[in-house]
Tab-separated table of C-alpha atoms and ligand atoms in Angstrom:
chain	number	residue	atom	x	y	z
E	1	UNK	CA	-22.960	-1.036	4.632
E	2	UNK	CA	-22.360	2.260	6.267
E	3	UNK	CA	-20.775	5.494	4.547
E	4	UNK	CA	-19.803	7.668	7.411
E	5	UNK	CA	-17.178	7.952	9.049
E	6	UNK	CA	-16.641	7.370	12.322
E	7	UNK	CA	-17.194	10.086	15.483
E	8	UNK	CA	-13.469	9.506	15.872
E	9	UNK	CA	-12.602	10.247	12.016
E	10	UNK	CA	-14.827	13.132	12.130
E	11	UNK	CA	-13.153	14.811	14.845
E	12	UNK	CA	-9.446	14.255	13.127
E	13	UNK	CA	-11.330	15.788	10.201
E	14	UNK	CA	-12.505	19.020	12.004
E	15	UNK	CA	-9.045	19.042	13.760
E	16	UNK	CA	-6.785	18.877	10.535
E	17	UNK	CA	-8.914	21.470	8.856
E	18	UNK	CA	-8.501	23.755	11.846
E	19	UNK	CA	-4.571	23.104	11.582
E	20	UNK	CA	-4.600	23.621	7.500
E	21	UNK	CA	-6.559	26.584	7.541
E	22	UNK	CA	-4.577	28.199	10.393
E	23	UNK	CA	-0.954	26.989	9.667
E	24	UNK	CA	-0.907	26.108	5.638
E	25	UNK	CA	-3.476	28.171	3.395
E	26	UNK	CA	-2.326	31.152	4.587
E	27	UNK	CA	0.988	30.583	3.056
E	28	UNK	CA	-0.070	29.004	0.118
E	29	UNK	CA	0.497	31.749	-2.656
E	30	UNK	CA	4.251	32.019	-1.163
E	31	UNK	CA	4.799	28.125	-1.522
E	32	UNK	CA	3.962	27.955	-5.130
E	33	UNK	CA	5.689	31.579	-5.518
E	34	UNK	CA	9.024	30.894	-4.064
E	35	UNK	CA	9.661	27.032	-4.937
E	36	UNK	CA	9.821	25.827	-0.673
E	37	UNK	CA	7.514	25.238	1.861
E	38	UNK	CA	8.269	27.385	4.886
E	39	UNK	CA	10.456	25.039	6.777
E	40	UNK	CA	8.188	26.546	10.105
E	41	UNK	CA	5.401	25.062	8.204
E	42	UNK	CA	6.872	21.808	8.369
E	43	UNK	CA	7.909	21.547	11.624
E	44	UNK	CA	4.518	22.268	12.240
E	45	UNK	CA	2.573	19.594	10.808
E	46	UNK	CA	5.348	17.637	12.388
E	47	UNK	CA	3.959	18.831	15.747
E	48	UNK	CA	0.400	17.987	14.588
E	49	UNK	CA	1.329	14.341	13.878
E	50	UNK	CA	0.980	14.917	10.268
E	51	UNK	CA	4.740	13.757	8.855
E	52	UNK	CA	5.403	9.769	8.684
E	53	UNK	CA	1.132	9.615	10.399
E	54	UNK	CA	1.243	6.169	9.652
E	55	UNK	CA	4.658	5.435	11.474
E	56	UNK	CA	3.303	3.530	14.479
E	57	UNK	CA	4.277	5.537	18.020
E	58	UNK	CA	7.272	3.576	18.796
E	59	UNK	CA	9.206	5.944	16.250
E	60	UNK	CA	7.099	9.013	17.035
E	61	UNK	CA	4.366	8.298	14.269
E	62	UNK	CA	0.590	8.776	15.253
E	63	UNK	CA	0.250	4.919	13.695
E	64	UNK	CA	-2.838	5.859	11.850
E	65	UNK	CA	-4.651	3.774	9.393
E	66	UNK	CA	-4.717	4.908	6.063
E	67	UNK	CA	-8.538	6.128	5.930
E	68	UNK	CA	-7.350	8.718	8.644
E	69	UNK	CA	-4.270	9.412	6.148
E	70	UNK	CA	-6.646	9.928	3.603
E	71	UNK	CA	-8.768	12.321	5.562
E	72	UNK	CA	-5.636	14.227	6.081
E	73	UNK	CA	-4.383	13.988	2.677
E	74	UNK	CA	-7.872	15.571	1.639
E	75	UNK	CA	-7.496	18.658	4.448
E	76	UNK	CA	-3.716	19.864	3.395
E	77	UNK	CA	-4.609	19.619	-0.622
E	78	UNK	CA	-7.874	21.672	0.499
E	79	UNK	CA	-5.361	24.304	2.170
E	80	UNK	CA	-2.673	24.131	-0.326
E	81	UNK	CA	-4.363	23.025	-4.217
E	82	UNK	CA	-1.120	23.149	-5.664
E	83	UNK	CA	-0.303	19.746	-4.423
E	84	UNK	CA	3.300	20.804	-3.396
E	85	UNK	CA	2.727	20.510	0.528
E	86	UNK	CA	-0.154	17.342	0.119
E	87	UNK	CA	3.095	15.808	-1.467
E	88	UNK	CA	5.118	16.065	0.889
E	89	UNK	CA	2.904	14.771	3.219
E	90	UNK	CA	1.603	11.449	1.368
E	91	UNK	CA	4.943	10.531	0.103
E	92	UNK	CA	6.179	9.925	3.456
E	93	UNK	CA	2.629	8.414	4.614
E	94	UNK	CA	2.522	6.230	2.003
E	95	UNK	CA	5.995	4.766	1.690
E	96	UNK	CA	7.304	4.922	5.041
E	97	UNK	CA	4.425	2.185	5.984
E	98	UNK	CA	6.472	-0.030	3.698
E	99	UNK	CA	9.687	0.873	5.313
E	100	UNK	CA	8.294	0.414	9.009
E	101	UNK	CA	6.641	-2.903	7.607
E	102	UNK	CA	9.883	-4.646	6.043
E	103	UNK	CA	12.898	-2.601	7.124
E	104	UNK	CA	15.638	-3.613	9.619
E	105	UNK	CA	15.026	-2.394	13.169
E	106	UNK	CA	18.060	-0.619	12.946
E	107	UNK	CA	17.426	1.438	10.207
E	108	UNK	CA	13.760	2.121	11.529
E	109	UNK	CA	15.374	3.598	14.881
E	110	UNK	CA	17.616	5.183	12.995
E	111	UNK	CA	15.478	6.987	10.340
E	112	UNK	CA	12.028	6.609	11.086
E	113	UNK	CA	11.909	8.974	14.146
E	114	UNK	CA	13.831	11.703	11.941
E	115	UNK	CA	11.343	11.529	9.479
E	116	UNK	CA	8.091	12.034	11.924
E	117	UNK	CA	9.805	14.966	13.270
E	118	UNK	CA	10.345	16.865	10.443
E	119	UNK	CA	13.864	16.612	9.905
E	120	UNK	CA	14.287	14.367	7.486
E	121	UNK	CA	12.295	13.734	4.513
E	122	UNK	CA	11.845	10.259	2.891
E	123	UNK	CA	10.705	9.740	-0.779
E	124	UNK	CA	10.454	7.008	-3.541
E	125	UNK	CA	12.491	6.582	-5.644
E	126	UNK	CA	11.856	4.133	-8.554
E	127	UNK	CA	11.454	5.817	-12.196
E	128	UNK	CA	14.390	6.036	-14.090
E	129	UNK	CA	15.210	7.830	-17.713
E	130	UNK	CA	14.161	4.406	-19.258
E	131	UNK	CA	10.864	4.857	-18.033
E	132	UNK	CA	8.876	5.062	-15.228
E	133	UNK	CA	5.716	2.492	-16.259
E	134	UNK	CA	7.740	-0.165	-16.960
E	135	UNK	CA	10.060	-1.140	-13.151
E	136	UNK	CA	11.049	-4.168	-14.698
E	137	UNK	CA	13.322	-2.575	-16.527
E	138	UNK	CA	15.295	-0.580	-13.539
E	139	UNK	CA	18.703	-0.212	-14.631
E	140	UNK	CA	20.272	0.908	-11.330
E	141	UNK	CA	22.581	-1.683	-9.182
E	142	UNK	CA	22.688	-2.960	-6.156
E	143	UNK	CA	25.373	-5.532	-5.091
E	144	UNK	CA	26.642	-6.463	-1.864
E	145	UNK	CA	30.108	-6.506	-0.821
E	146	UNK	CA	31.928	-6.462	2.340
E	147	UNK	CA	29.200	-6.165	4.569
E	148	UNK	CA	27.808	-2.943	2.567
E	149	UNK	CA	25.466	-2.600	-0.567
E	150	UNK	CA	27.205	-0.889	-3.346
E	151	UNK	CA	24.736	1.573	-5.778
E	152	UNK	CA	25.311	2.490	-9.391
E	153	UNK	CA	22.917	4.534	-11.348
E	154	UNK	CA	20.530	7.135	-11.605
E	155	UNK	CA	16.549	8.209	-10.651
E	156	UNK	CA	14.719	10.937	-12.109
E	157	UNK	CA	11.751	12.708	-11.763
E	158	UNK	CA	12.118	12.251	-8.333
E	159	UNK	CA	9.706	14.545	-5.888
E	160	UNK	CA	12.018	16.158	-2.989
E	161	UNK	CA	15.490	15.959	-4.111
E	162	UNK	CA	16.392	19.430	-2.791
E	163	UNK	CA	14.695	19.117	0.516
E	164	UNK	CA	16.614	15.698	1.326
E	165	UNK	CA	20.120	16.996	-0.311
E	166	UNK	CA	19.318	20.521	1.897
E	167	UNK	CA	17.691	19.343	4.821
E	168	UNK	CA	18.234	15.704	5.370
E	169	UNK	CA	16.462	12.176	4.204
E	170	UNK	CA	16.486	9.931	1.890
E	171	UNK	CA	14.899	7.616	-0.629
E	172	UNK	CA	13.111	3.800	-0.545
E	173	UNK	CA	15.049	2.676	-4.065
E	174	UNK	CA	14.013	0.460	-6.039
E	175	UNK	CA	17.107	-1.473	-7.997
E	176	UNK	CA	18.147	-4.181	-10.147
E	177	UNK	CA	19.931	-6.848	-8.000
E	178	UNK	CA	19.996	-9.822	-10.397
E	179	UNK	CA	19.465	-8.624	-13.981
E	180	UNK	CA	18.711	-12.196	-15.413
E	181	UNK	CA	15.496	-12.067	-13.779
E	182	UNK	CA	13.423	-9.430	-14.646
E	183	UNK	CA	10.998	-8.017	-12.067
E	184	UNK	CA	12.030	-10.802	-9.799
E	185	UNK	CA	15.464	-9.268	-9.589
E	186	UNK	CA	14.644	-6.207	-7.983
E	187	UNK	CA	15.112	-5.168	-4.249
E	188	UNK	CA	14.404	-2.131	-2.410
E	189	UNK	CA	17.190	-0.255	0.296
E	190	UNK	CA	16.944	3.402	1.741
E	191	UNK	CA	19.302	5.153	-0.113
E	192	UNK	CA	20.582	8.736	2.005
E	193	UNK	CA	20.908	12.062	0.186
E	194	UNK	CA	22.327	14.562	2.290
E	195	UNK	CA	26.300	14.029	2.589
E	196	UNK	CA	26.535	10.302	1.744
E	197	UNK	CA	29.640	9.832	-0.861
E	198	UNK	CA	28.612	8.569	-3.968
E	199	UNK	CA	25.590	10.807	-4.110
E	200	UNK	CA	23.978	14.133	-5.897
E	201	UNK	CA	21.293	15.623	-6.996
E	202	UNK	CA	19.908	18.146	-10.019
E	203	UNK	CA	16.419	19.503	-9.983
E	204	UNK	CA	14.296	19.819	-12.631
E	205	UNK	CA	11.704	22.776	-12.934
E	206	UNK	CA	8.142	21.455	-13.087
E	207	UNK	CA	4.920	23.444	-14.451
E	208	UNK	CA	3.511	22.939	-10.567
E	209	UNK	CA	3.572	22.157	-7.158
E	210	UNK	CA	6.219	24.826	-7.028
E	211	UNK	CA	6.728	24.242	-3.735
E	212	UNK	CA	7.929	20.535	-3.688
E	213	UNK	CA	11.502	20.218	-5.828
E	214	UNK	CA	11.909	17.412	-8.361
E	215	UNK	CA	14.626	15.753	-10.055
E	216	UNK	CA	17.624	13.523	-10.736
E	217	UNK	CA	19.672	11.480	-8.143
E	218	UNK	CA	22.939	10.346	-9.577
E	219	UNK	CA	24.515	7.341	-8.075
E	220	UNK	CA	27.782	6.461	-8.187
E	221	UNK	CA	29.784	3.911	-6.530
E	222	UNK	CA	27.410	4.807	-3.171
E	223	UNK	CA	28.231	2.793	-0.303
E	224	UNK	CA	25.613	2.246	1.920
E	225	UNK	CA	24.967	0.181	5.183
E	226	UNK	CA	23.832	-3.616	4.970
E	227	UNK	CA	20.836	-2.829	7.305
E	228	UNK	CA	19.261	-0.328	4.558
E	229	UNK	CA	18.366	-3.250	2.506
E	230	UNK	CA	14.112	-3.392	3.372
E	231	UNK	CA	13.226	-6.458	2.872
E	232	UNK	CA	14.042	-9.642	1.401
E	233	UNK	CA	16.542	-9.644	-1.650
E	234	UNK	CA	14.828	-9.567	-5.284
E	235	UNK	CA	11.257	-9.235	-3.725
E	236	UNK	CA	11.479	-5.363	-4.645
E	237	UNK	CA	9.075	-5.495	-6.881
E	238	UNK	CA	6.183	-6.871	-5.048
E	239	UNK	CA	7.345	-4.224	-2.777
E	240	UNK	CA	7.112	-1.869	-4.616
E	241	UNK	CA	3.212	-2.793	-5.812
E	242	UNK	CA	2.300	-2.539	-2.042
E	243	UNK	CA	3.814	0.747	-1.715
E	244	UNK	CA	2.266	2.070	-4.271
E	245	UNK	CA	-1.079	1.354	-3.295
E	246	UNK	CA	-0.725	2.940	-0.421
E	247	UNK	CA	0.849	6.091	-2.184
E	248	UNK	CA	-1.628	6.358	-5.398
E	249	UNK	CA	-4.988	5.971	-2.444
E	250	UNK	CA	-3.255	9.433	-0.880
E	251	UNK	CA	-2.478	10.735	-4.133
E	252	UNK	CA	-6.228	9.874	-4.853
E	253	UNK	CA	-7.444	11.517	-1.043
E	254	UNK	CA	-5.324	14.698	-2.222
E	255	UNK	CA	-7.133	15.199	-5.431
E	256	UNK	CA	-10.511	14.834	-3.783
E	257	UNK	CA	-9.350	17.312	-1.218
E	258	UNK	CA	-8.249	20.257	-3.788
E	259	UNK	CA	-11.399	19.696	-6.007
E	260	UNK	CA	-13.775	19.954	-3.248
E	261	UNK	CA	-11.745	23.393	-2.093
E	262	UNK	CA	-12.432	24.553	-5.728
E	263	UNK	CA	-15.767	23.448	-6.496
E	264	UNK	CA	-16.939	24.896	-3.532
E	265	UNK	CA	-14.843	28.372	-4.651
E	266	UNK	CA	-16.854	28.269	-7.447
E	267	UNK	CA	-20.301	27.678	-6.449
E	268	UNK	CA	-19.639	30.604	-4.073
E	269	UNK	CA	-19.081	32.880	-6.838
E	270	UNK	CA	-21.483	31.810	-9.247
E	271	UNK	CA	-23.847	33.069	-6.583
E	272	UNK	CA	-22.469	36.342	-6.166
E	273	UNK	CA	-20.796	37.260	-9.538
E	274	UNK	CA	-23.946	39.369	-11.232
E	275	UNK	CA	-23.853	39.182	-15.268
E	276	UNK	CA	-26.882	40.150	-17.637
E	277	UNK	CA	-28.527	41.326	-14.364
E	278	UNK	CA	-28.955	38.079	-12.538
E	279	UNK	CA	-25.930	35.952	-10.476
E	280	UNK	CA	-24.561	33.439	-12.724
E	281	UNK	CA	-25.944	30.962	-10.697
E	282	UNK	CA	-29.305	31.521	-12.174
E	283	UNK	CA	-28.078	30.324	-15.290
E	284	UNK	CA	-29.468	26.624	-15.891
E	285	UNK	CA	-26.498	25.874	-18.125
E	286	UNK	CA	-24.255	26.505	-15.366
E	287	UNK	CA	-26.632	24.693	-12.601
E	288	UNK	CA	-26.249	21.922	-14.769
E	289	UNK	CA	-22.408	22.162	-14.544
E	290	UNK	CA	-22.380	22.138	-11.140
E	291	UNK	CA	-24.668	19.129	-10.363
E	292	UNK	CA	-22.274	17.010	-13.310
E	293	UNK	CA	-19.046	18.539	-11.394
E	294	UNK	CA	-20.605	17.305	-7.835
E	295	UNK	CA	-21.367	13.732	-9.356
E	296	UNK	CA	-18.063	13.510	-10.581
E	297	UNK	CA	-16.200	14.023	-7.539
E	298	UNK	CA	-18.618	12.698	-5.409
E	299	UNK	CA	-18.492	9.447	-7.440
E	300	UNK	CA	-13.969	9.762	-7.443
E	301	UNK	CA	-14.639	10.481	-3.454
E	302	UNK	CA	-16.338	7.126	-3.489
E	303	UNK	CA	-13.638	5.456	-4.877
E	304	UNK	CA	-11.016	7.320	-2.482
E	305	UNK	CA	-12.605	6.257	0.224
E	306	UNK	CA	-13.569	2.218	-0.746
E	307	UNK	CA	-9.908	2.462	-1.863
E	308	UNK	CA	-8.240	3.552	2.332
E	309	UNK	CA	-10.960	1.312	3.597
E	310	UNK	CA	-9.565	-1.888	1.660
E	311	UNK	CA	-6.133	-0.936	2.580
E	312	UNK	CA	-7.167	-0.640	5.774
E	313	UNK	CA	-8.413	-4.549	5.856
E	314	UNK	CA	-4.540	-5.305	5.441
E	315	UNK	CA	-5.022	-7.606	3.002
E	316	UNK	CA	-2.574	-6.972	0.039
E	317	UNK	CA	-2.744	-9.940	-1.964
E	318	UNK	CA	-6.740	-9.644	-2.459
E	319	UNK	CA	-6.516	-8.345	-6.218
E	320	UNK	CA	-9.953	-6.441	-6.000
E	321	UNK	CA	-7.456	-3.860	-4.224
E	322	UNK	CA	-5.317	-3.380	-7.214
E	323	UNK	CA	-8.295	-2.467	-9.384
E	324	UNK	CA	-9.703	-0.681	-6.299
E	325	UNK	CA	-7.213	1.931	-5.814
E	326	UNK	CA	-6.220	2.029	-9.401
E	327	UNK	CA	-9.808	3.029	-10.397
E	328	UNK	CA	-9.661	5.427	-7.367
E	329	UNK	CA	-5.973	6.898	-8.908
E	330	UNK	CA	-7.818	6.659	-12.337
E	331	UNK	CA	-10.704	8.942	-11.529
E	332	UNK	CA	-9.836	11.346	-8.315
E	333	UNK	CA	-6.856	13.128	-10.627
E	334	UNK	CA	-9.327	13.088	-13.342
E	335	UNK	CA	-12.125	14.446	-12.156
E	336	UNK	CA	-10.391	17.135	-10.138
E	337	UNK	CA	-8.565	18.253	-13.509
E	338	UNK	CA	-11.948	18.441	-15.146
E	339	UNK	CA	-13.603	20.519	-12.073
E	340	UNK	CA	-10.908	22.835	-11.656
E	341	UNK	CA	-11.229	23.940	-15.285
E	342	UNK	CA	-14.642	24.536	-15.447
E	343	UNK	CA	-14.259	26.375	-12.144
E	344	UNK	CA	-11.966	28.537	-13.804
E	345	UNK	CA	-14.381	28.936	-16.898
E	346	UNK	CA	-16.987	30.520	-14.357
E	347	UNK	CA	-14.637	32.720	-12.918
E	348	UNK	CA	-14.039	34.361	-16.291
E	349	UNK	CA	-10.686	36.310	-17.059
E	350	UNK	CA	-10.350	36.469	-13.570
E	351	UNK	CA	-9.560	32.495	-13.860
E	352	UNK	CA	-6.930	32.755	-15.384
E	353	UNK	CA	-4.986	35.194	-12.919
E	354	UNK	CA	-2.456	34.068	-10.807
E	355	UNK	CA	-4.145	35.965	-8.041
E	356	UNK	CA	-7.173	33.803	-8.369
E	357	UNK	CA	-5.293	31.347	-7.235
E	358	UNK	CA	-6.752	28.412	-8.975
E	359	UNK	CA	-4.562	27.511	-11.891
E	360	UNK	CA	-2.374	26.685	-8.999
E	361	UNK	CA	-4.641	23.840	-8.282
E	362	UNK	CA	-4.576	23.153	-12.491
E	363	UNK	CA	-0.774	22.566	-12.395
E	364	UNK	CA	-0.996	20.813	-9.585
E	365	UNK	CA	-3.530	17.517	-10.131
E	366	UNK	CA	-1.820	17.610	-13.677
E	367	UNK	CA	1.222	15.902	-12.494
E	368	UNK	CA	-0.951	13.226	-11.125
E	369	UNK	CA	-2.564	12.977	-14.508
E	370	UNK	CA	1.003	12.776	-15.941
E	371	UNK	CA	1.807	9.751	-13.692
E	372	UNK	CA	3.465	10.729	-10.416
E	373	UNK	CA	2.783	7.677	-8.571
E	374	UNK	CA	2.264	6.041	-12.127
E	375	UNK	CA	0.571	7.063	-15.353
E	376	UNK	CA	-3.021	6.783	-16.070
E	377	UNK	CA	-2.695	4.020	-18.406
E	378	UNK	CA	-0.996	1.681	-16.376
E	379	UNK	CA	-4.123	1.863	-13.625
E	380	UNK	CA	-6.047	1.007	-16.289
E	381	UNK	CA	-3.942	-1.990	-17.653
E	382	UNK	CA	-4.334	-2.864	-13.320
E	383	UNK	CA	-7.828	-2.853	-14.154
E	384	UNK	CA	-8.103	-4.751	-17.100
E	385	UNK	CA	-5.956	-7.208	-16.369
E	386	UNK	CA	-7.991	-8.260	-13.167
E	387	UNK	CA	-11.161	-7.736	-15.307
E	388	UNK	CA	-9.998	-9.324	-18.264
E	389	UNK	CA	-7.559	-12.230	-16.390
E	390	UNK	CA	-3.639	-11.941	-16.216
E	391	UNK	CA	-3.353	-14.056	-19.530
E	392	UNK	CA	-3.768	-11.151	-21.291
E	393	UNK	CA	-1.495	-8.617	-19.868
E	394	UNK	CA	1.289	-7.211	-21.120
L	401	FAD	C1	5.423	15.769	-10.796
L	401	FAD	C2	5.980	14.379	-10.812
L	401	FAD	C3	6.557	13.868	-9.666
L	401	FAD	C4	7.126	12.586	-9.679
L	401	FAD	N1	7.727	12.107	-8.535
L	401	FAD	C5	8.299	10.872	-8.559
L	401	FAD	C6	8.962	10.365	-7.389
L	401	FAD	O1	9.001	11.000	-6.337
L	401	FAD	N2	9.562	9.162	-7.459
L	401	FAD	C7	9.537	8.405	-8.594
L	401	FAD	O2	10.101	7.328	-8.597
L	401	FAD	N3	8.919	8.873	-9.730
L	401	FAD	C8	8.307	10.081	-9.724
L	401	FAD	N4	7.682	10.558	-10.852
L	401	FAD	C9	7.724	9.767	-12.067
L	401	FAD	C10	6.454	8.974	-12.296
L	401	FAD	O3	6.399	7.857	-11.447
L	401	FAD	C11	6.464	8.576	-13.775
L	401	FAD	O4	6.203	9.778	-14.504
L	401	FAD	C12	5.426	7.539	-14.126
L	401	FAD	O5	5.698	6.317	-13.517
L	401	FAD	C13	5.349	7.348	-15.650
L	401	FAD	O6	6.624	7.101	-16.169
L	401	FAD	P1	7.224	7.999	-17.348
L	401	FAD	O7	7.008	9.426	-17.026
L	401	FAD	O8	8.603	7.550	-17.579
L	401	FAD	O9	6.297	7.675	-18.588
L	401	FAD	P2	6.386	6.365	-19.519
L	401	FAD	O10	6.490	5.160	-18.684
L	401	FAD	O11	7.402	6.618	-20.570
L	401	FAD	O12	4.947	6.428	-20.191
L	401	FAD	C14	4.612	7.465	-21.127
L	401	FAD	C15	3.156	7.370	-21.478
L	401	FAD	O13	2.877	6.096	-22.052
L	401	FAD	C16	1.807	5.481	-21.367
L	401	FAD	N5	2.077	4.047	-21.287
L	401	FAD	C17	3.171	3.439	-20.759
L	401	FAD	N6	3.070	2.115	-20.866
L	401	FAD	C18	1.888	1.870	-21.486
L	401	FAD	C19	1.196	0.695	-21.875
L	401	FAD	N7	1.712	-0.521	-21.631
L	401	FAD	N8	0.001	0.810	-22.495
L	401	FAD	C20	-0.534	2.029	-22.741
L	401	FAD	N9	0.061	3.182	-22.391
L	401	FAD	C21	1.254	3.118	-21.764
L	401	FAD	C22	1.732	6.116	-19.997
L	401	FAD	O14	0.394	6.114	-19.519
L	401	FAD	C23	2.228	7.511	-20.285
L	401	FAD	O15	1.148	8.330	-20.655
L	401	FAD	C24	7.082	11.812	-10.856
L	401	FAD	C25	6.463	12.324	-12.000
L	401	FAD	C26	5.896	13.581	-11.984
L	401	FAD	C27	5.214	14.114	-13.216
């Protein structure tokens, strides 16, 4: 047993942090403010290695493991706490492993490379207005005819619609292929956004992460090339659970990363914020809060990490991962929802400014409490039905 990291790990750490507090925080305030992040910013962490850092070098990716993504995923929440640029980022970590893993060569050359430049940005897109727990019940086509696959349908809530539709990219879809067969009629194809026929998008305003659009992608009658199919035909789904363990341990990483940025805001000014003549931090019932807000995210850090380090074994069929990362997605969200408030409690009216900065951070884990990358519930049905055996799932 051994719970640091590695020399290696700990110099990517100190490197990253360098990078976010030089080339994201600063610009932070204007993200949220003016719904984009600086396109300058993102050709930067493009130059760092940062976009598509799990893409192996072949297509311009740094190939790293997903404990490294993690450790990254921790650094750009910790510069940006309103999750819109951390988005971004694990998005494409996570699901573009799953496209390197079982896409066509072809499209790999093809997209991959665009994406760890910073030209193109690649999302998931699985929920649909029937509901985004329940991916059995994807409603949106996919038949193949004349050498092409042939889309019909719609996505919503989907993070980055604007920035594919303005700046290029594209989705890993999830859709219904044989519609007799449940879950085991689902495949998975990139779907492009930016001028492919058939094609459009609406956003939708979201309480946070102003900086990251979200919204609907409307398919109709979209023709796209046989060698965007990833995969093997109606094997989306177990796709799709494989993705998203990759994407919910980042989601996790980010959380970690933005409550450790506020916690530590907010010991900082309980030491030098002077109230009945003594710094708040005198006060025992506010010691007390801070030692309960450190064993929370300490204990959701835990879980993080265990989570990137199982991931990293490579074994996705070992079920202790499933419960693993969805305890991780469970508590990391959680507990930096919880922190962040109290923080804000000890800052006082000043809390609740926008200039403060940290309600930011409040609208931001809240969509991960909502259920990007899936709702809070269905981690723990992940957990009880490994705990309590798959005969009693639902
Ligand atoms: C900010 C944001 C960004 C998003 N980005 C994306 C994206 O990029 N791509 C994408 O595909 N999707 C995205 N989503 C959608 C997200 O994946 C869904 O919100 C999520 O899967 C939950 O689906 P739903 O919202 O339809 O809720 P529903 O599935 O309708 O669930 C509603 C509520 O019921 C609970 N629930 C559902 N089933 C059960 C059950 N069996 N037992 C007990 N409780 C249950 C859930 O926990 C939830 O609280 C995003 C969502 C948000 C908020």
């Amino acid at each position: 047993m051994d719970f640091s990291f590695t020399e290696k790990q700990e110099l990517f750490r100190k490197s990253v942090r360098q990078f976010c507090e030089k080339k994201i925080a600063p610009y932070a305030a204007e993200i949220d403010e003016n719904g984009e992040i600086p396109p300058g910013v993102i050709k930067d962490m493009a130059g760092f290695g940062l976009l598509g850092i799990t893409i192996s070098g072949k297509y311009g990716g740094l190939g790293a493991d997903f404990t490294t993504a993690a450790i990254a995923a921790e650094e750009i929440a910790r510069a940006d706490i309103s999750m819109a640029t951390a988005v971004y980022y694990l998005v494409e970590a996570g699901w573009s492993h799953l496209f390197e893993k079982y896409g066509t060569e072809e499209a790999k050359r093809e997209i991959l490379p665009l994406v760890t430049k910073g030209d193109h940005f690649l999302g998931i897109a699985s929920t649909e207005a029937t509901g985004g727990s329940d991916i059995a019940s994807t409603s949106t086509l996919m038949e193949k005819k004349n050498r092409k696959l042939i889309l019909n349908g719609s996505k919503t809530y989907i993070s980055g619609v604007r920035e594919a539709a303005k700046y290029g990219g594209g989705y890993v879809t999830i859709v219904k292929t044989d519609p007799e067969l449940g879950h085991k009629g689902l495949s998975f194809c990139y779907l492009p956004v930016k001028d492919q026929p058939g094609v459009t998008v609406k956003t939708i305003k979201q309480m946070g992460r102003g900086g990251m659009s979200n919204g609907i992608i409307i398919i109709n009658n979209a023709q796209i090339p046989e060698h965007y199919l990833i995969g093997e035909w109606n094997k989306g789904f177990y796709y799709a659970m494989e993705g998203f363990n990759c994407a919910r341990t980042l989601v996790a990483a980010a959380c970690i990363g933005a409550a450790q940025k506020v916690l530590e805001l907010g010991i900082e000014h309980l030491k030098v914020r002077n109230v009945f003549g003594s710094p708040l931090a005198k006060f025992e019932g506010l010691q007390f809060q801070v030692a309960d807000n450190y064993i929370k995210l300490e204990s959701a850090r835990l879980l993080v990490h265990k989570a990137a380090w199982m991931l990293d074994s490579g074994d996705f069929s070992n079920p202790d991962l499933n419960k693993a990362i969805a305890a991780a997605k469970l508590a990391a969200p959680s507990a930096a929802f919880d922190i962040i408030k109290e923080v804000m409690m000890w800052f006082g009216a000043y809390g609740y400014t926008r200039e403060a900065g940290l309600e930011r951070g409040f609208r931001g884990v809240t969509s991960y409490i909502v259920g990007a990358e899936g709702a809070q519930n269905i981690m723990r049905s992940i957990i009880a039905r490994e705990l309590l055996g798959k005969e009693f799932s639902t």
